[in-house]
Amino acid sequence: MPLSRRSTISIVVFVLLGVFVALGYWYESRQVTPGQAANAPSIDVTSGNDRGPGTLREALFKATAADAEVTISLQVPKITLRSTLPPVANARGIHLVAGEQGTQIDANALPGGAVLDVAGPNVSIEGIHIRNCKAAGILLRAERFKLQTTTIEDCDVGVDVAENASQLMLERNRFAKNRVGVRFAAANRNAMVVKNQFSEHRDAGLWAVRSEPDNGGGAVTVRDNRFNKERIGILTANVAVIMERNELLDSAEAAMQLMGTGAVARGNRISRGAAMGIVAENARGAVIEDNEFDGLAAYGIMLKSSGDTLVRGNRIHNSGYGLAFVLGNQRSPSSAIDNTIIEPKFNGIDVIGDSPILRGNQVTRPRALPLKVIDFQPEGGGERIRSAPFLEGNNFTAGAATVAAGDTKVPPTGAVQR
């Protein structure tokens, strides 16, 4: 039966509507980048100058004023800063991304202040190179932040993490020749430092220090990083830090220095170095376990003026000394359990003015003594501090332990004077 004129018109209108809808979907799909909302603007940085059209400064102002998530794409090889940039802040998020060739931000002419002040949540930074800053490369004072494949070098502090920052990930970045690579003011909640490269920092690769114990309940996770030729690889004091599976090479003073409460060092490899592996000084409740040490000039692990610290399952070989316990807390003794020390150049375990629990440890082929226990006589006189370690189930293969009357003084390096 032939169609009526009205039916024909209806069919034509329906088909046209379908075509328009299909064109609309096609147009939107062409405008949206992967992982970005349909209405999320993208701002290109096309000028490397400090200010003016197309600069990073203008892009940050535009991103702050946007009512949606923003991507800032750096399309220039180098940006030279001469004055402080506006904060990186947009409640919905800002993604600062360099192109395939990367972008260098040179802050040599910047008189002071952080290069990038991350003041808003949901910020990510990828692929940039920040150098020559007199203050911080990145100041972080917001939540939900991610930094990846970025280099920060020749600055005072690479990434400076404020106490109110949380939920941050620093992954696969390079920090080199700063005073401090990454600095934490507190045990920030859900903070991760993973698979980064640290090298040649003047003070420390990673610094997490506060004057009083942090009771915030969080912990900083430092995992699978590499530290090379640092003065101190990781320095912690009263900040909860979990250090796992890191590699620390050729440290000048110590691979790790642990003070106060909250430190856990587990499964790390510490190799070479002119001084010591892990130094726990005035530490309480630290855990040092399942680490491997080799090629150190002095002690693998030294506990000084510390208490209630567990040293368990560590392996120390081809180093100057194995373990040292110096002037510990008599009421809260530390414990060394199931550690293995192979071929120390001098003593396997030194106990000086301390009374730790030594259980199930093995010292094989020491060139001096497997265990030396001496009292401590303060310089200039004063009451002698006795050493009375508790020994159980240890295997010292080079003869009996030696207990000496002690007028020994402990130098700053921790090497025992005889």
Short mmCIF file of N, CA and C in Angstrom, two decimals, residues 236-238 257-263 278-288 302-310 326-329 332-334:
data_model
loop_
_atom_site.label_atom_id
_atom_site.label_comp_id
_atom_site.label_asym_id
_atom_site.label_seq_id
_atom_site.Cartn_x
_atom_site.Cartn_y
_atom_site.Cartn_z
N THR A 236 65.34 10.41 59.08
CA THR A 236 64.02 10.48 59.69
C THR A 236 64.16 10.86 61.17
N ALA A 237 63.19 11.62 61.66
CA ALA A 237 63.15 11.96 63.09
C ALA A 237 61.71 12.26 63.47
N ASN A 238 61.12 11.38 64.27
CA ASN A 238 59.76 11.57 64.79
C ASN A 238 58.69 11.64 63.70
N GLN A 257 69.74 7.47 58.57
CA GLN A 257 69.89 7.92 59.95
C GLN A 257 68.49 8.05 60.55
N LEU A 258 68.23 7.29 61.61
CA LEU A 258 66.91 7.19 62.21
C LEU A 258 66.95 7.78 63.61
N MET A 259 66.09 8.75 63.88
CA MET A 259 66.03 9.38 65.19
C MET A 259 64.57 9.46 65.64
N GLY A 260 64.37 9.48 66.94
CA GLY A 260 63.01 9.58 67.45
C GLY A 260 62.23 8.31 67.20
N THR A 261 60.93 8.46 66.94
CA THR A 261 60.05 7.31 66.78
C THR A 261 59.56 7.15 65.34
N GLY A 262 59.05 5.96 65.05
CA GLY A 262 58.29 5.77 63.82
C GLY A 262 59.01 5.21 62.63
N ALA A 263 60.28 4.79 62.75
CA ALA A 263 61.04 4.35 61.58
C ALA A 263 61.00 2.84 61.43
N ILE A 278 73.18 1.90 58.60
CA ILE A 278 72.05 2.49 59.31
C ILE A 278 72.50 2.91 60.70
N VAL A 279 72.25 4.17 61.04
CA VAL A 279 72.54 4.70 62.36
C VAL A 279 71.21 5.07 63.02
N ALA A 280 70.91 4.45 64.15
CA ALA A 280 69.73 4.81 64.94
C ALA A 280 70.23 5.53 66.18
N GLU A 281 69.96 6.83 66.26
CA GLU A 281 70.46 7.64 67.36
C GLU A 281 69.29 8.29 68.10
N ASN A 282 69.24 8.08 69.42
CA ASN A 282 68.10 8.56 70.22
C ASN A 282 66.79 8.05 69.63
N ALA A 283 66.80 6.84 69.13
CA ALA A 283 65.61 6.24 68.51
C ALA A 283 64.84 5.42 69.54
N ARG A 284 63.54 5.34 69.33
CA ARG A 284 62.66 4.55 70.19
C ARG A 284 61.72 3.73 69.31
N GLY A 285 61.73 2.43 69.52
CA GLY A 285 60.78 1.57 68.83
C GLY A 285 61.03 1.42 67.34
N ALA A 286 62.26 1.66 66.88
CA ALA A 286 62.56 1.46 65.46
C ALA A 286 62.64 -0.03 65.13
N VAL A 287 62.38 -0.35 63.86
CA VAL A 287 62.48 -1.72 63.37
C VAL A 287 63.46 -1.73 62.20
N ILE A 288 64.53 -2.55 62.32
CA ILE A 288 65.55 -2.67 61.28
C ILE A 288 65.68 -4.16 60.98
N MET A 302 74.47 0.74 63.63
CA MET A 302 74.85 1.25 64.95
C MET A 302 73.63 1.82 65.65
N LEU A 303 73.40 1.38 66.89
CA LEU A 303 72.38 1.95 67.77
C LEU A 303 73.09 2.74 68.85
N LYS A 304 72.77 4.02 68.94
CA LYS A 304 73.42 4.89 69.91
C LYS A 304 72.35 5.63 70.72
N SER A 305 72.41 5.51 72.03
CA SER A 305 71.45 6.18 72.94
C SER A 305 70.02 5.85 72.54
N SER A 306 69.78 4.63 72.15
CA SER A 306 68.46 4.20 71.66
C SER A 306 67.91 3.09 72.55
N GLY A 307 66.59 2.88 72.45
CA GLY A 307 65.96 1.84 73.24
C GLY A 307 64.79 1.21 72.51
N ASP A 308 64.47 -0.02 72.93
CA ASP A 308 63.31 -0.73 72.41
C ASP A 308 63.33 -0.81 70.88
N THR A 309 64.51 -0.98 70.32
CA THR A 309 64.66 -1.09 68.87
C THR A 309 64.98 -2.53 68.49
N LEU A 310 64.36 -3.01 67.43
CA LEU A 310 64.52 -4.38 66.98
C LEU A 310 65.43 -4.42 65.76
N VAL A 326 75.60 1.25 71.64
CA VAL A 326 76.36 2.24 72.39
C VAL A 326 75.44 3.05 73.29
N LEU A 327 75.68 3.02 74.60
CA LEU A 327 74.98 3.88 75.55
C LEU A 327 73.47 3.78 75.40
N GLY A 328 72.95 2.58 75.40
CA GLY A 328 71.53 2.37 75.21
C GLY A 328 70.71 2.63 76.45
N ASN A 329 69.41 2.52 76.29
CA ASN A 329 68.47 2.70 77.40
C ASN A 329 68.41 1.40 78.18
N SER A 332 64.84 -0.02 78.68
CA SER A 332 64.14 -0.49 77.47
C SER A 332 65.19 -1.01 76.49
N PRO A 333 65.76 -2.16 76.76
CA PRO A 333 66.87 -2.64 75.93
C PRO A 333 66.43 -2.95 74.49
N SER A 334 67.35 -2.72 73.60
CA SER A 334 67.13 -3.11 72.21
C SER A 334 67.51 -4.57 72.02
#
